[in-house]
């Protein structure tokens, strides 16, 4: 049975009971509109913890664009059924006032790693993420938290946050789940028209080609430029970045001399998609 909670007091009472019984607690933070990528995180939590909480909260503080916040898909009834089917113990879906009551005045900001890429294109985004994730850790009191590698930069920001603030939680990064044509699963894919949905897979294909080019000693700048052009030629309207960065600190990598990550963000049909792969 999956229980849906809106109030922090109810969540705390439930978790305190579990902890008193010696049970470990895992949390999967989400913004809802769930797909198999989210469910893979829940399955990982199920395998690693006695109790699993999934939070569903479309966090207004991490949206720099009000229209994006307004258009973000909300499908709570379907989400609840999916979460029930994979053995979620509790869904915490608070009202924004519960998370940000009047007088709320604290912002958590992780410098450095938050600055490039998503941070540069979405001002304030990672402050919003870091603030809500710190709060969700405090609210759920979970000892393990499961995040997707799909949001690679976010995963690095959360790991930095946890290390810097000595938060008593272990962060586990899980593989990106993809559609059969390679497109990374995302709640935003539902907003694509059928034709844009077909074209969207060009982003992943171009990234795989660039990664192979870099492995084959083609200069990084050339490989990235080729990918950029392929994504635009394939139907995307704009590319915010396609970049090679060091996997952990996300430093620019003009030469592939360390474990690297190829990261991209591009817009098609008015929908901004992000993805990343290992190089
Ligand atoms: P979101 O609801 O988009 O904020 O995502 C909630 C969590 O699910 C984040 O940790 C994401 O990285 C993760 N996630 C989103 N898409 C995928 C995917 N395709 N594969 C694995 N994890 C994902």
Short mmCIF file of C-alpha atoms and ligand atoms in Angstrom, two decimals:
data_model
loop_
_atom_site.label_atom_id
_atom_site.label_comp_id
_atom_site.label_asym_id
_atom_site.label_seq_id
_atom_site.Cartn_x
_atom_site.Cartn_y
_atom_site.Cartn_z
CA UNK A 1 0.00 0.00 0.00
CA UNK A 2 1.31 3.41 -0.96
CA UNK A 3 0.35 6.23 1.35
CA UNK A 4 0.13 9.80 0.01
CA UNK A 5 1.15 12.54 2.45
CA UNK A 6 0.81 16.32 2.13
CA UNK A 7 1.89 17.43 5.59
CA UNK A 8 5.38 17.45 6.98
CA UNK A 9 4.12 16.44 10.43
CA UNK A 10 2.56 13.26 9.00
CA UNK A 11 5.73 12.45 7.07
CA UNK A 12 7.90 12.88 10.15
CA UNK A 13 5.62 10.67 12.27
CA UNK A 14 5.75 7.92 9.64
CA UNK A 15 9.53 8.07 9.22
CA UNK A 16 10.15 8.19 12.98
CA UNK A 17 8.12 4.97 13.30
CA UNK A 18 10.18 3.28 10.61
CA UNK A 19 13.44 4.40 12.17
CA UNK A 20 12.35 3.27 15.62
CA UNK A 21 11.80 -0.17 14.08
CA UNK A 22 15.36 -0.11 12.74
CA UNK A 23 14.34 0.28 9.09
CA UNK A 24 16.47 2.15 6.55
CA UNK A 25 14.83 4.89 4.48
CA UNK A 26 15.53 5.89 0.88
CA UNK A 27 14.17 8.91 -0.95
CA UNK A 28 13.67 9.58 -4.65
CA UNK A 29 13.06 13.30 -5.24
CA UNK A 30 10.97 14.02 -8.37
CA UNK A 31 8.79 16.68 -9.94
CA UNK A 32 6.19 14.10 -11.00
CA UNK A 33 5.01 13.34 -14.55
CA UNK A 34 6.74 10.05 -13.94
CA UNK A 35 8.21 7.72 -16.56
CA UNK A 36 10.33 4.57 -16.51
CA UNK A 37 13.47 6.61 -15.74
CA UNK A 38 11.94 7.71 -12.44
CA UNK A 39 10.70 4.18 -11.75
CA UNK A 40 14.23 2.82 -12.22
CA UNK A 41 15.32 5.08 -9.34
CA UNK A 42 12.47 3.77 -7.20
CA UNK A 43 13.50 0.19 -8.01
CA UNK A 44 17.09 0.98 -6.98
CA UNK A 45 15.81 2.48 -3.72
CA UNK A 46 13.55 -0.55 -3.20
CA UNK A 47 16.58 -2.83 -3.58
CA UNK A 48 18.76 -0.76 -1.24
CA UNK A 49 16.41 0.33 1.56
CA UNK A 50 13.68 -1.07 3.79
CA UNK A 51 11.38 1.88 3.11
CA UNK A 52 11.03 4.11 0.05
CA UNK A 53 9.66 7.64 -0.09
CA UNK A 54 9.10 9.36 -3.44
CA UNK A 55 8.67 13.11 -3.25
CA UNK A 56 6.60 14.85 -5.93
CA UNK A 57 7.11 18.58 -5.87
CA UNK A 58 7.31 20.94 -8.83
CA UNK A 59 9.72 23.30 -7.14
CA UNK A 60 8.96 26.89 -8.20
CA UNK A 61 12.40 28.09 -7.03
CA UNK A 62 14.26 26.09 -9.68
CA UNK A 63 12.29 27.48 -12.62
CA UNK A 64 13.87 30.62 -14.02
CA UNK A 65 11.12 30.79 -16.66
CA UNK A 66 7.54 31.24 -15.32
CA UNK A 67 6.01 29.82 -18.54
CA UNK A 68 8.10 26.64 -18.14
CA UNK A 69 6.83 26.26 -14.56
CA UNK A 70 3.25 26.77 -15.67
CA UNK A 71 3.53 24.30 -18.58
CA UNK A 72 5.31 21.64 -16.53
CA UNK A 73 3.18 18.46 -16.80
CA UNK A 74 1.26 17.45 -13.66
CA UNK A 75 -0.12 13.89 -13.61
CA UNK A 76 -0.46 12.97 -9.96
CA UNK A 77 -3.15 10.27 -10.28
CA UNK A 78 -1.15 8.37 -12.89
CA UNK A 79 2.07 8.92 -10.89
CA UNK A 80 0.46 7.43 -7.79
CA UNK A 81 -0.64 4.30 -9.69
CA UNK A 82 2.86 3.84 -11.17
CA UNK A 83 4.54 4.30 -7.79
CA UNK A 84 2.14 1.82 -6.21
CA UNK A 85 3.07 -0.73 -8.90
CA UNK A 86 6.78 -0.59 -8.01
CA UNK A 87 6.30 -0.84 -4.26
CA UNK A 88 6.65 2.73 -3.00
CA UNK A 89 5.87 3.03 0.71
CA UNK A 90 5.04 6.74 0.78
CA UNK A 91 4.56 9.62 -1.63
CA UNK A 92 5.25 13.04 -0.16
CA UNK A 93 3.50 15.63 -2.35
CA UNK A 94 3.42 18.84 -0.35
CA UNK A 95 1.74 22.10 -1.28
CA UNK A 96 4.26 24.89 -2.09
CA UNK A 97 3.15 26.80 1.04
CA UNK A 98 4.18 23.81 3.13
CA UNK A 99 7.68 23.89 1.60
CA UNK A 100 8.04 27.68 1.45
CA UNK A 101 5.89 29.13 4.23
CA UNK A 102 5.63 32.90 4.72
CA UNK A 103 8.94 34.24 5.99
CA UNK A 104 11.04 31.61 4.24
CA UNK A 105 14.43 33.29 3.80
CA UNK A 106 17.18 30.74 3.18
CA UNK A 107 18.93 29.95 -0.09
CA UNK A 108 21.49 27.18 -0.47
CA UNK A 109 24.00 28.02 -3.17
CA UNK A 110 26.75 25.68 -4.38
CA UNK A 111 29.35 27.77 -6.13
CA UNK A 112 31.70 26.69 -8.91
CA UNK A 113 30.04 23.57 -10.20
CA UNK A 114 26.67 25.35 -10.49
CA UNK A 115 28.04 28.09 -12.73
CA UNK A 116 28.50 26.68 -16.27
CA UNK A 117 26.02 25.03 -18.64
CA UNK A 118 22.61 24.73 -16.93
CA UNK A 119 23.68 27.35 -14.40
CA UNK A 120 24.63 29.79 -17.15
CA UNK A 121 21.48 29.20 -19.20
CA UNK A 122 19.04 29.01 -16.27
CA UNK A 123 20.04 31.70 -13.74
CA UNK A 124 19.14 30.66 -10.20
CA UNK A 125 18.22 27.13 -11.23
CA UNK A 126 20.79 25.33 -9.10
CA UNK A 127 20.17 27.56 -6.08
CA UNK A 128 16.57 26.39 -6.32
CA UNK A 129 17.64 22.77 -6.70
CA UNK A 130 20.17 22.88 -3.84
CA UNK A 131 17.69 24.62 -1.55
CA UNK A 132 14.86 22.19 -2.15
CA UNK A 133 17.10 19.10 -2.05
CA UNK A 134 18.58 20.20 1.29
CA UNK A 135 15.03 20.69 2.56
CA UNK A 136 13.81 17.34 1.22
CA UNK A 137 16.71 15.62 2.98
CA UNK A 138 15.77 17.41 6.20
CA UNK A 139 12.08 16.65 5.79
CA UNK A 140 12.36 12.96 4.88
CA UNK A 141 15.37 12.17 7.12
CA UNK A 142 16.35 9.56 4.51
CA UNK A 143 19.78 7.96 4.75
CA UNK A 144 19.99 7.26 1.01
CA UNK A 145 18.88 9.43 -1.90
CA UNK A 146 18.60 8.33 -5.52
CA UNK A 147 19.22 10.69 -8.43
CA UNK A 148 19.47 10.16 -12.17
CA UNK A 149 22.66 10.64 -14.16
CA UNK A 150 20.33 12.16 -16.79
CA UNK A 151 20.80 15.41 -14.83
CA UNK A 152 24.56 15.02 -14.51
CA UNK A 153 25.36 18.53 -13.38
CA UNK A 154 22.56 18.40 -10.82
CA UNK A 155 23.98 15.12 -9.48
CA UNK A 156 27.41 16.76 -9.03
CA UNK A 157 25.82 19.78 -7.33
CA UNK A 158 23.91 17.54 -4.91
CA UNK A 159 27.03 15.51 -4.11
CA UNK A 160 28.97 18.72 -3.40
CA UNK A 161 26.11 20.01 -1.21
CA UNK A 162 26.00 16.82 0.84
CA UNK A 163 29.77 16.75 1.31
CA UNK A 164 30.05 20.45 2.17
CA UNK A 165 27.17 20.50 4.68
CA UNK A 166 27.95 17.05 6.14
CA UNK A 167 24.40 15.96 5.45
CA UNK A 168 23.87 12.41 6.77
CA UNK A 169 22.69 11.00 3.46
CA UNK A 170 24.35 8.85 0.82
CA UNK A 171 23.72 10.04 -2.74
CA UNK A 172 23.38 7.32 -5.35
CA UNK A 173 23.53 8.22 -9.07
CA UNK A 174 21.59 5.89 -11.40
CA UNK A 175 21.96 5.26 -15.16
CA UNK A 176 19.91 7.23 -17.67
CA UNK A 177 16.98 5.32 -19.14
CA UNK A 178 16.36 5.91 -22.85
CA UNK A 179 13.62 5.31 -25.37
CA UNK A 180 14.34 2.68 -28.05
CA UNK A 181 15.69 5.36 -30.43
CA UNK A 182 18.10 6.64 -27.78
CA UNK A 183 16.22 9.75 -26.63
CA UNK A 184 16.67 10.14 -22.87
CA UNK A 185 13.36 9.70 -21.07
CA UNK A 186 12.10 13.01 -19.74
CA UNK A 187 8.84 14.41 -18.47
CA UNK A 188 9.30 17.14 -21.08
CA UNK A 189 9.19 14.64 -24.00
CA UNK A 190 5.40 14.52 -23.56
CA UNK A 191 5.25 18.11 -24.79
CA UNK A 192 6.81 17.29 -28.18
CA UNK A 193 4.63 17.01 -31.29
CA UNK A 194 4.81 13.54 -32.95
CA UNK A 195 7.18 14.80 -35.65
CA UNK A 196 9.43 16.63 -33.18
CA UNK A 197 9.47 13.51 -31.00
CA UNK A 198 10.88 11.52 -33.96
CA UNK A 199 13.48 14.20 -34.72
CA UNK A 200 14.53 14.59 -31.06
CA UNK A 201 16.64 11.42 -31.11
CA UNK A 202 19.17 13.22 -33.31
CA UNK A 203 20.54 14.83 -30.16
CA UNK A 204 21.64 11.51 -28.68
CA UNK A 205 22.89 10.21 -32.03
CA UNK A 206 25.02 13.32 -32.55
CA UNK A 207 26.42 12.99 -29.02
CA UNK A 208 27.36 9.33 -29.56
CA UNK A 209 29.08 10.25 -32.82
CA UNK A 210 30.99 13.07 -31.13
CA UNK A 211 32.06 10.78 -28.27
CA UNK A 212 33.35 8.24 -30.79
CA UNK A 213 35.13 10.96 -32.76
CA UNK A 214 36.87 12.13 -29.58
CA UNK A 215 37.86 8.56 -28.72
CA UNK A 216 39.29 8.31 -32.25
CA UNK A 217 41.51 11.34 -31.61
CA UNK A 218 39.52 13.82 -33.67
CA UNK A 219 40.09 17.24 -32.02
CA UNK A 220 37.46 17.98 -29.37
CA UNK A 221 36.47 21.32 -30.92
CA UNK A 222 35.92 19.70 -34.33
CA UNK A 223 33.84 16.85 -32.89
CA UNK A 224 31.67 19.26 -30.89
CA UNK A 225 31.18 21.58 -33.87
CA UNK A 226 30.09 18.64 -36.05
CA UNK A 227 27.59 17.54 -33.40
CA UNK A 228 26.24 21.09 -33.05
CA UNK A 229 25.61 21.30 -36.80
CA UNK A 230 24.02 17.80 -36.93
CA UNK A 231 21.57 18.69 -34.14
CA UNK A 232 20.46 21.88 -35.91
CA UNK A 233 20.27 20.11 -39.29
CA UNK A 234 18.21 17.34 -37.64
CA UNK A 235 15.38 19.68 -36.65
CA UNK A 236 16.40 21.39 -33.40
CA UNK A 237 15.78 25.14 -33.27
CA UNK A 238 18.65 26.06 -30.98
CA UNK A 239 21.61 24.50 -29.18
CA UNK A 240 22.49 26.04 -25.82
CA UNK A 241 25.65 23.96 -25.49
CA UNK A 242 27.33 20.74 -26.50
CA UNK A 243 30.39 20.55 -24.34
CA UNK A 244 33.07 18.17 -23.10
CA UNK A 245 33.77 18.57 -19.38
CA UNK A 246 35.65 16.68 -16.68
CA UNK A 247 33.20 14.18 -15.20
CA UNK A 248 33.37 15.34 -11.57
CA UNK A 249 34.26 19.04 -11.45
CA UNK A 250 32.83 19.87 -14.90
CA UNK A 251 35.94 21.76 -15.92
CA UNK A 252 36.42 22.53 -19.62
CA UNK A 253 38.39 19.80 -21.38
CA UNK A 254 39.96 20.97 -24.60
CA UNK A 255 41.87 17.66 -24.65
CA UNK A 256 40.39 14.35 -23.46
CA UNK A 257 43.00 13.52 -20.81
CA UNK A 258 40.69 12.50 -17.92
CA UNK A 259 37.32 10.75 -17.51
CA UNK A 260 34.97 13.10 -19.31
CA UNK A 261 31.31 13.77 -19.83
CA UNK A 262 29.73 15.10 -23.00
CA UNK A 263 26.79 17.31 -22.02
CA UNK A 264 24.19 18.98 -24.20
CA UNK A 265 21.11 21.18 -24.03
CA UNK A 266 19.01 22.03 -27.07
CA UNK A 267 15.50 23.17 -27.91
CA UNK A 268 13.10 21.52 -30.34
CA UNK A 269 9.43 22.40 -30.83
CA UNK A 270 9.72 24.90 -27.97
CA UNK A 271 10.89 22.19 -25.56
CA UNK A 272 14.35 22.38 -24.03
CA UNK A 273 15.97 18.95 -23.66
CA UNK A 274 19.21 18.00 -21.89
CA UNK A 275 21.34 14.88 -22.09
CA UNK A 276 24.83 13.62 -21.29
CA UNK A 277 27.02 10.58 -21.89
CA UNK A 278 30.37 9.30 -20.68
CA UNK A 279 33.42 9.70 -22.91
P1 LIG B 1 12.65 15.25 -12.44
O1 LIG B 1 11.28 14.77 -12.06
O2 LIG B 1 12.80 15.49 -13.90
O3 LIG B 1 13.16 16.36 -11.57
O4 LIG B 1 13.62 14.03 -12.16
C1 LIG B 1 13.63 13.38 -10.92
C2 LIG B 1 14.80 12.43 -10.89
O5 LIG B 1 14.66 11.48 -11.93
C3 LIG B 1 16.13 13.15 -11.11
O6 LIG B 1 17.10 12.58 -10.23
C4 LIG B 1 16.43 12.83 -12.54
O7 LIG B 1 17.81 12.83 -12.82
C5 LIG B 1 15.86 11.43 -12.67
N1 LIG B 1 15.59 11.11 -14.06
C6 LIG B 1 14.92 11.88 -14.96
N2 LIG B 1 14.94 11.30 -16.17
C7 LIG B 1 15.64 10.14 -16.04
C8 LIG B 1 16.02 9.11 -16.94
N3 LIG B 1 15.69 9.13 -18.23
N4 LIG B 1 16.74 8.07 -16.45
C9 LIG B 1 17.10 8.04 -15.14
N5 LIG B 1 16.77 8.98 -14.24
C10 LIG B 1 16.05 10.03 -14.68
#
